[in-house]
Coordinates of C-alpha atoms in Angstrom, one line a residue:
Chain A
X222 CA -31.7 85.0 -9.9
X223 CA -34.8 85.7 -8.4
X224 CA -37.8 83.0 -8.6
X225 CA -41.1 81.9 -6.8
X226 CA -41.5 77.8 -6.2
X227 CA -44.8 76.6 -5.6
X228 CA -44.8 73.6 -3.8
X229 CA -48.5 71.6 -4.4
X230 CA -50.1 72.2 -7.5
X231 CA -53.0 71.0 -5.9
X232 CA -55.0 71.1 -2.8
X233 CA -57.9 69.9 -1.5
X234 CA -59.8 71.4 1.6
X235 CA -63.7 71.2 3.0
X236 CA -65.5 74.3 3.6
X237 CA -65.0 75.7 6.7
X238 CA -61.2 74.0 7.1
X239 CA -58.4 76.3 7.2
X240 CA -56.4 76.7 3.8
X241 CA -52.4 76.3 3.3
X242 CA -50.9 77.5 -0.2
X243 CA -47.4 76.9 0.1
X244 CA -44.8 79.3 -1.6
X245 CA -40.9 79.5 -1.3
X246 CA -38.6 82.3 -2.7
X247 CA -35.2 82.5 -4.1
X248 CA -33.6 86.4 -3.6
X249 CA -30.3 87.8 -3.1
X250 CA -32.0 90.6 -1.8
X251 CA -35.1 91.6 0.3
X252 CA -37.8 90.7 -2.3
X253 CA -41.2 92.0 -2.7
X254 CA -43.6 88.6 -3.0
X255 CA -47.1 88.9 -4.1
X256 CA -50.2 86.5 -4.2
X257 CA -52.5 86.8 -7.6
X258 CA -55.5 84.4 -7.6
X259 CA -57.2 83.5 -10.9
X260 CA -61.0 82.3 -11.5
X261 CA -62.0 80.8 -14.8
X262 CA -62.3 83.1 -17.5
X263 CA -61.3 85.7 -15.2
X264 CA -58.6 88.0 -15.2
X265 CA -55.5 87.9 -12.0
X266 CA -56.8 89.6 -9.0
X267 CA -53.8 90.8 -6.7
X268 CA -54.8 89.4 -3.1
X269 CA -51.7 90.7 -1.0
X270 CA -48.3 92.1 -1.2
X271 CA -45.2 92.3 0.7
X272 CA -42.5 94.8 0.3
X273 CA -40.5 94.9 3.3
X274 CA -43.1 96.4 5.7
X275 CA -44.6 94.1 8.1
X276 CA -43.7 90.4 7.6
X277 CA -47.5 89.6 8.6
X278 CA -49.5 90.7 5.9
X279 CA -53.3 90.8 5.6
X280 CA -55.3 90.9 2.2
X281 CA -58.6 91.0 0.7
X282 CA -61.4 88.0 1.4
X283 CA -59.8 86.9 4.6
X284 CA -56.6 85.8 3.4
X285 CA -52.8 86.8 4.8
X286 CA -49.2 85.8 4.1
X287 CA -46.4 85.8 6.2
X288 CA -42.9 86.5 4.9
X289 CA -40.8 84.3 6.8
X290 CA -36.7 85.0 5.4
X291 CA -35.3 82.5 7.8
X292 CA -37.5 80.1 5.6
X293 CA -38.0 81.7 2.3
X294 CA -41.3 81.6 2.6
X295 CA -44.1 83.3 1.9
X296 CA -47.1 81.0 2.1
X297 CA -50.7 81.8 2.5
X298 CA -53.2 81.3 4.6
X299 CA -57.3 81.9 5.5
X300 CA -58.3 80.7 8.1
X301 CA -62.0 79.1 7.0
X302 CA -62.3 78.5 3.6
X303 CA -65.4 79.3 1.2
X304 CA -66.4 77.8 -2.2
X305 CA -66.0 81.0 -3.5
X306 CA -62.1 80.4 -2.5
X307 CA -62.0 77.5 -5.6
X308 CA -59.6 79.6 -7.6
X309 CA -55.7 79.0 -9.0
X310 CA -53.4 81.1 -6.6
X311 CA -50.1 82.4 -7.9
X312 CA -47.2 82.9 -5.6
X313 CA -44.8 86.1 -7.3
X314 CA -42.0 87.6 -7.0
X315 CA -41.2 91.8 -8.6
X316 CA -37.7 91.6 -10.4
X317 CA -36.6 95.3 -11.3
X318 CA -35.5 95.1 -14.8
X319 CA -33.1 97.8 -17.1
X320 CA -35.9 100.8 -16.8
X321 CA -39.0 98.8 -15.0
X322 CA -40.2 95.5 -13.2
X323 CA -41.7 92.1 -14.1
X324 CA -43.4 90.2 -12.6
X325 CA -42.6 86.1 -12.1
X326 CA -44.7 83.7 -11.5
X327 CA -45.3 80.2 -9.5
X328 CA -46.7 77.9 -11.6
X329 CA -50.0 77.9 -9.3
X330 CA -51.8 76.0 -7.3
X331 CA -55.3 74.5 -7.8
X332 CA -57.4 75.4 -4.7
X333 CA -61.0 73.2 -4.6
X334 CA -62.8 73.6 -1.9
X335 CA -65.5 70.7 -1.3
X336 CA -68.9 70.3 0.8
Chain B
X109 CA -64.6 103.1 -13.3
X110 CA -63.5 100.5 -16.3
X111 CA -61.1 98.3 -15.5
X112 CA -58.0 96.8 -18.6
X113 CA -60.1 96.0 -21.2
X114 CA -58.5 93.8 -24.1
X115 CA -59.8 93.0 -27.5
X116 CA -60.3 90.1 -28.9
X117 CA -61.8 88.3 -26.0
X118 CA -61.0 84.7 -28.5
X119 CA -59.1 84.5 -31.5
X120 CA -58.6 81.5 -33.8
X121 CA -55.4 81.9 -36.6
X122 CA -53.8 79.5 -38.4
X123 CA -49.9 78.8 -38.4
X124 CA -48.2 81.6 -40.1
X125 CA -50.5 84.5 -40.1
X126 CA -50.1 87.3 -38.2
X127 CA -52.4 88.5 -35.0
X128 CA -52.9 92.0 -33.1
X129 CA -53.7 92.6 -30.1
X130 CA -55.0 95.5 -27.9
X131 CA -55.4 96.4 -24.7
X132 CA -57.0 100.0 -23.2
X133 CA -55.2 100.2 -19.0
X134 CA -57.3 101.9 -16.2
X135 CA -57.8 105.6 -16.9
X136 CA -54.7 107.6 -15.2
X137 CA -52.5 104.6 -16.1
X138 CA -49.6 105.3 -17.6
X139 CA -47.7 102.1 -18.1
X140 CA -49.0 98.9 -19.9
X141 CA -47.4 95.2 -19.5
X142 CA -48.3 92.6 -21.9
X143 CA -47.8 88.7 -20.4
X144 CA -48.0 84.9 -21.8
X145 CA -50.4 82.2 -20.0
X146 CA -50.0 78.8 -21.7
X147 CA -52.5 76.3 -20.5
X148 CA -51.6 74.6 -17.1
X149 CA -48.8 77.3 -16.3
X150 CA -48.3 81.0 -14.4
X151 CA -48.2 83.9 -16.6
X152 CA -44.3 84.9 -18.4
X153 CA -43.3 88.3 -19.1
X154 CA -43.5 89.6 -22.4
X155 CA -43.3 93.2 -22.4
X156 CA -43.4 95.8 -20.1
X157 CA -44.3 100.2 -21.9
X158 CA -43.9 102.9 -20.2
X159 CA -44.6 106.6 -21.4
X160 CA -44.3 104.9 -25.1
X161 CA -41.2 103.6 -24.2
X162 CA -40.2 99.7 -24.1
X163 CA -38.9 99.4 -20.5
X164 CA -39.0 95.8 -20.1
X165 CA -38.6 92.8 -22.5
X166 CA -39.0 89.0 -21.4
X167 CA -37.4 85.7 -23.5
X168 CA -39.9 86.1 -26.7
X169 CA -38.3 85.8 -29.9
X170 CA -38.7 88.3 -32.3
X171 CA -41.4 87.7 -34.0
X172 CA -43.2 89.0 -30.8
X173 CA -43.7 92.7 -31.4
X174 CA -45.6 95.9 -29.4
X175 CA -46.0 99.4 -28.9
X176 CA -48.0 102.1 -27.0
X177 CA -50.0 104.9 -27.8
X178 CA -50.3 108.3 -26.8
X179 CA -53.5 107.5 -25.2
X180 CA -51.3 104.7 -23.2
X181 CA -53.2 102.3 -25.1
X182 CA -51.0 99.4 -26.0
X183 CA -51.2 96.3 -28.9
X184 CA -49.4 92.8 -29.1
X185 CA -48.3 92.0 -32.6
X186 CA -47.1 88.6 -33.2
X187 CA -45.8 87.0 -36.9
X188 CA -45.4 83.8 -38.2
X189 CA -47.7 82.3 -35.5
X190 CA -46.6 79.2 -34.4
X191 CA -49.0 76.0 -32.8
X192 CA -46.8 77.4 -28.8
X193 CA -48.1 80.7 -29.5
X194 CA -51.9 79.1 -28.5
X195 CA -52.3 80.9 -25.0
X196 CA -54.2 83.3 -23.3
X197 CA -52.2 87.2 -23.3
X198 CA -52.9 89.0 -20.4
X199 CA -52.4 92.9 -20.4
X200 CA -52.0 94.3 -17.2
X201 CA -51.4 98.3 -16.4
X202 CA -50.1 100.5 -13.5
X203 CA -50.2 104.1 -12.7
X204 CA -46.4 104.1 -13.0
X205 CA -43.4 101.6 -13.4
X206 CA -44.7 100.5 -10.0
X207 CA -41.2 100.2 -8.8
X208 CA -42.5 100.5 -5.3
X209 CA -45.4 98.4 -5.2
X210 CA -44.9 96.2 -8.1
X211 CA -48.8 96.3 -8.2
X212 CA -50.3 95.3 -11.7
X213 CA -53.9 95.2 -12.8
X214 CA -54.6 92.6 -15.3
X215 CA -57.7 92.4 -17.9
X216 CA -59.3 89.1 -18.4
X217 CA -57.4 88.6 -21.5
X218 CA -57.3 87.4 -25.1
X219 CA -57.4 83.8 -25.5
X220 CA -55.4 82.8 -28.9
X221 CA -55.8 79.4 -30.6
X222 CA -53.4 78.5 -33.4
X223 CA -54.1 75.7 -35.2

Protein backbone atom coordinates (compact mmCIF):
# COMPACT_ATOMS: atom_id res chain seq x y z
CA UNK A 1 0.00 0.00 0.00
CA UNK A 2 0.96 3.31 -0.71
CA UNK A 3 1.43 5.89 2.29
CA UNK A 4 3.30 9.31 3.20
CA UNK A 5 5.32 9.31 6.82
CA UNK A 6 6.07 12.45 8.21
CA UNK A 7 8.79 12.31 10.39
CA UNK A 8 8.76 15.66 13.02
CA UNK A 9 5.53 16.94 13.81
CA UNK A 10 7.19 19.88 14.81
CA UNK A 11 9.94 22.21 13.86
CA UNK A 12 11.32 25.06 14.99
CA UNK A 13 13.49 27.54 12.86
CA UNK A 14 14.63 31.50 13.07
CA UNK A 15 13.94 33.73 10.32
CA UNK A 16 16.28 33.75 7.90
CA UNK A 17 17.61 29.93 8.71
CA UNK A 18 17.05 27.46 6.10
CA UNK A 19 13.87 25.03 6.60
CA UNK A 20 13.87 21.02 6.54
CA UNK A 21 10.30 19.27 6.42
CA UNK A 22 11.03 15.73 6.34
CA UNK A 23 8.82 13.30 4.37
CA UNK A 24 9.32 9.51 3.51
CA UNK A 25 7.16 7.38 1.03
CA UNK A 26 6.05 3.83 0.79
CA UNK A 27 5.26 2.77 -3.18
CA UNK A 28 5.44 -0.18 -5.23
CA UNK A 29 5.44 1.94 -7.94
CA UNK A 30 6.84 5.36 -9.14
CA UNK A 31 4.58 7.55 -6.97
CA UNK A 32 3.43 10.99 -7.58
CA UNK A 33 4.20 13.02 -3.95
CA UNK A 34 2.85 16.36 -3.34
CA UNK A 35 3.35 19.08 -0.61
CA UNK A 36 -0.02 20.96 0.70
CA UNK A 37 0.59 23.65 3.42
CA UNK A 38 -2.29 24.76 5.60
CA UNK A 39 -2.65 28.33 7.55
CA UNK A 40 -5.28 28.76 10.20
CA UNK A 41 -8.62 28.91 9.08
CA UNK A 42 -7.39 28.58 5.70
CA UNK A 43 -8.05 26.15 3.19
CA UNK A 44 -4.78 23.52 1.72
CA UNK A 45 -2.74 25.30 -0.77
CA UNK A 46 -0.78 22.77 -3.08
CA UNK A 47 3.00 24.05 -2.95
CA UNK A 48 4.67 21.42 -5.28
CA UNK A 49 4.23 18.23 -7.08
CA UNK A 50 6.16 15.43 -8.38
CA UNK A 51 5.10 13.05 -10.96
CA UNK A 52 8.03 11.49 -12.49
CA UNK A 53 9.51 14.48 -14.23
CA UNK A 54 12.44 15.97 -12.71
CA UNK A 55 13.44 14.60 -9.30
CA UNK A 56 14.30 18.38 -8.34
CA UNK A 57 11.25 20.14 -8.05
CA UNK A 58 10.73 23.84 -7.47
CA UNK A 59 7.28 25.38 -6.13
CA UNK A 60 5.70 28.50 -5.13
CA UNK A 61 7.20 31.02 -2.16
CA UNK A 62 10.67 29.66 -2.59
CA UNK A 63 10.18 26.24 -1.61
CA UNK A 64 11.46 22.83 -3.61
CA UNK A 65 11.40 19.03 -3.01
CA UNK A 66 13.51 16.59 -4.14
CA UNK A 67 12.36 13.00 -4.87
CA UNK A 68 15.06 10.90 -3.80
CA UNK A 69 13.82 6.78 -4.63
CA UNK A 70 17.10 5.45 -3.36
CA UNK A 71 15.79 7.04 -0.01
CA UNK A 72 12.07 7.30 -0.28
CA UNK A 73 12.15 10.57 0.21
CA UNK A 74 10.67 13.51 -0.70
CA UNK A 75 11.50 16.16 1.86
CA UNK A 76 11.27 19.86 1.55
CA UNK A 77 13.19 22.51 1.59
CA UNK A 78 13.51 26.71 1.42
CA UNK A 79 16.32 27.92 1.76
CA UNK A 80 15.57 31.23 4.17
CA UNK A 81 12.67 31.06 5.97
CA UNK A 82 9.89 33.93 6.55
CA UNK A 83 7.20 34.33 9.29
CA UNK A 84 4.81 34.13 6.72
CA UNK A 85 6.25 30.32 6.27
CA UNK A 86 4.44 29.50 10.05
CA UNK A 87 2.00 27.10 8.42
CA UNK A 88 1.22 22.99 8.92
CA UNK A 89 2.90 21.30 5.73
CA UNK A 90 1.42 18.06 4.53
CA UNK A 91 3.56 15.56 2.79
CA UNK A 92 1.05 13.32 0.09
CA UNK A 93 0.96 10.79 -1.89
CA UNK A 94 -1.98 10.32 -5.28
CA UNK A 95 -3.26 6.54 -5.03
CA UNK A 96 -5.38 5.86 -8.34
CA UNK A 97 -8.50 4.22 -7.08
CA UNK A 98 -11.43 1.94 -9.09
CA UNK A 99 -12.46 5.10 -11.55
CA UNK A 100 -10.30 8.15 -9.87
CA UNK A 101 -7.51 9.11 -7.25
CA UNK A 102 -7.27 10.11 -3.59
CA UNK A 103 -5.22 11.72 -2.10
CA UNK A 104 -3.27 10.52 1.42
CA UNK A 105 -2.03 12.45 3.74
CA UNK A 106 1.09 12.85 6.43
CA UNK A 107 -0.06 13.68 9.43
CA UNK A 108 1.80 17.25 9.18
CA UNK A 109 4.24 19.06 10.50
CA UNK A 110 4.01 22.29 12.56
CA UNK A 111 6.37 24.86 10.97
CA UNK A 112 7.02 28.09 13.53
CA UNK A 113 9.24 30.27 12.47
CA UNK A 114 10.62 32.71 15.33
CA UNK A 115 12.49 36.24 15.47
CA UNK B 1 -12.22 34.03 -10.49
CA UNK B 2 -13.96 32.27 -7.24
CA UNK B 3 -12.27 29.80 -5.84
CA UNK B 4 -14.30 26.19 -3.87
CA UNK B 5 -16.62 27.81 -1.92
CA UNK B 6 -18.35 25.61 0.94
CA UNK B 7 -21.36 26.33 3.00
CA UNK B 8 -21.65 26.39 6.28
CA UNK B 9 -18.39 27.96 7.13
CA UNK B 10 -19.39 26.49 11.23
CA UNK B 11 -21.90 24.24 12.16
CA UNK B 12 -22.95 23.10 15.70
CA UNK B 13 -25.45 19.58 15.84
CA UNK B 14 -26.10 17.51 18.42
CA UNK B 15 -25.54 13.58 18.45
CA UNK B 16 -28.05 12.01 16.25
CA UNK B 17 -29.23 14.65 13.89
CA UNK B 18 -28.51 14.83 10.59
CA UNK B 19 -26.14 17.66 8.70
CA UNK B 20 -25.69 18.75 4.92
CA UNK B 21 -23.13 20.04 3.38
CA UNK B 22 -22.27 21.84 0.16
CA UNK B 23 -19.63 22.83 -1.80
CA UNK B 24 -19.66 24.93 -5.35
CA UNK B 25 -15.76 23.72 -7.31
CA UNK B 26 -13.88 26.31 -9.54
CA UNK B 27 -15.95 27.17 -12.62
CA UNK B 28 -14.87 24.55 -15.54
CA UNK B 29 -14.48 21.93 -12.78
CA UNK B 30 -15.89 18.98 -13.31
CA UNK B 31 -15.03 16.64 -10.47
CA UNK B 32 -15.66 17.36 -6.72
CA UNK B 33 -13.76 15.44 -3.65
CA UNK B 34 -15.13 15.68 -0.26
CA UNK B 35 -12.23 14.95 2.73
CA UNK B 36 -12.18 14.56 6.72
CA UNK B 37 -9.72 16.80 8.98
CA UNK B 38 -10.01 15.77 12.64
CA UNK B 39 -8.26 18.13 14.95
CA UNK B 40 -4.39 17.49 15.15
CA UNK B 41 -4.36 15.09 11.97
CA UNK B 42 -3.98 15.25 7.83
CA UNK B 43 -7.01 15.29 5.85
CA UNK B 44 -8.77 11.32 4.97
CA UNK B 45 -10.54 10.60 1.96
CA UNK B 46 -14.17 10.52 1.96
CA UNK B 47 -15.44 10.75 -1.48
CA UNK B 48 -14.30 11.42 -4.61
CA UNK B 49 -17.63 12.58 -7.88
CA UNK B 50 -16.96 12.79 -11.06
CA UNK B 51 -19.52 13.76 -13.99
CA UNK B 52 -22.25 12.76 -11.15
CA UNK B 53 -20.72 9.70 -10.76
CA UNK B 54 -19.12 8.23 -7.37
CA UNK B 55 -15.60 7.39 -8.49
CA UNK B 56 -13.96 7.14 -5.33
CA UNK B 57 -15.02 6.12 -1.77
CA UNK B 58 -12.70 6.15 1.45
CA UNK B 59 -13.31 3.95 4.95
CA UNK B 60 -16.55 6.04 6.13
CA UNK B 61 -19.38 4.04 7.27
CA UNK B 62 -22.52 4.44 5.84
CA UNK B 63 -24.11 6.81 7.39
CA UNK B 64 -21.68 9.17 5.39
CA UNK B 65 -23.63 9.96 2.18
CA UNK B 66 -23.12 12.44 -1.17
CA UNK B 67 -23.97 13.29 -4.47
CA UNK B 68 -23.33 15.85 -7.31
CA UNK B 69 -25.20 18.08 -9.39
CA UNK B 70 -25.58 18.91 -12.81
CA UNK B 71 -24.02 22.10 -12.17
CA UNK B 72 -20.94 19.88 -10.56
CA UNK B 73 -22.03 21.24 -7.34
CA UNK B 74 -21.64 18.63 -4.77
CA UNK B 75 -23.17 18.06 -0.81
CA UNK B 76 -21.97 15.89 2.20
CA UNK B 77 -24.86 14.25 4.05
CA UNK B 78 -24.06 12.69 7.18
CA UNK B 79 -26.83 10.72 9.71
CA UNK B 80 -26.90 9.82 13.09
CA UNK B 81 -23.97 12.17 13.93
CA UNK B 82 -21.75 10.88 16.17
CA UNK B 83 -19.22 13.16 18.98
CA UNK B 84 -15.93 11.62 15.97
CA UNK B 85 -17.85 13.20 13.35
CA UNK B 86 -16.57 16.84 15.06
CA UNK B 87 -14.03 17.86 12.16
CA UNK B 88 -13.48 20.26 9.64
CA UNK B 89 -14.75 18.79 5.77
CA UNK B 90 -12.77 19.97 3.23
CA UNK B 91 -14.20 19.94 -0.50
CA UNK B 92 -11.67 20.13 -2.94
CA UNK B 93 -12.35 20.05 -7.02
CA UNK B 94 -10.33 19.44 -10.23
CA UNK B 95 -10.93 20.04 -13.88
CA UNK B 96 -10.92 16.29 -14.35
CA UNK B 97 -10.12 13.00 -12.30
CA UNK B 98 -6.69 14.52 -12.33
CA UNK B 99 -5.23 11.19 -12.94
CA UNK B 100 -2.15 12.94 -14.32
CA UNK B 101 -1.55 15.62 -11.91
CA UNK B 102 -3.41 14.53 -8.91
CA UNK B 103 -3.82 18.32 -8.42
CA UNK B 104 -6.77 19.30 -6.06
CA UNK B 105 -8.10 22.64 -5.04
CA UNK B 106 -9.51 22.69 -1.61
CA UNK B 107 -12.02 25.44 -0.09
CA UNK B 108 -11.49 26.58 3.40
CA UNK B 109 -13.96 24.28 4.65
CA UNK B 110 -16.88 23.58 6.96
CA UNK B 111 -16.00 23.14 10.50
CA UNK B 112 -18.60 20.70 12.32
CA UNK B 113 -18.99 20.43 16.08
CA UNK B 114 -21.03 17.64 17.53
CA UNK B 115 -21.78 17.83 20.83
Amino acid sequence: AQSVTQLDSHVSVSEGTPVLLRCNYSSSYSPSLFWYVQHPNKGLQLLLKYTSAATLVKGINGFEAEFKKSETSFHLTKPSAHMSDAAEYFCVVRILTGGGNKLTFGTGTQLKVEL
Amino acid sequence: DAGVTQSPTHLIKTRGQQVTLRCSPISGHKSVSWYQQVLGQGPQFIFQYYEKEERGRGNFPDRFSARQFPNYSSELNVNALLLGDSALYLCASSVGLALNTGELFFGEGSRLTVL
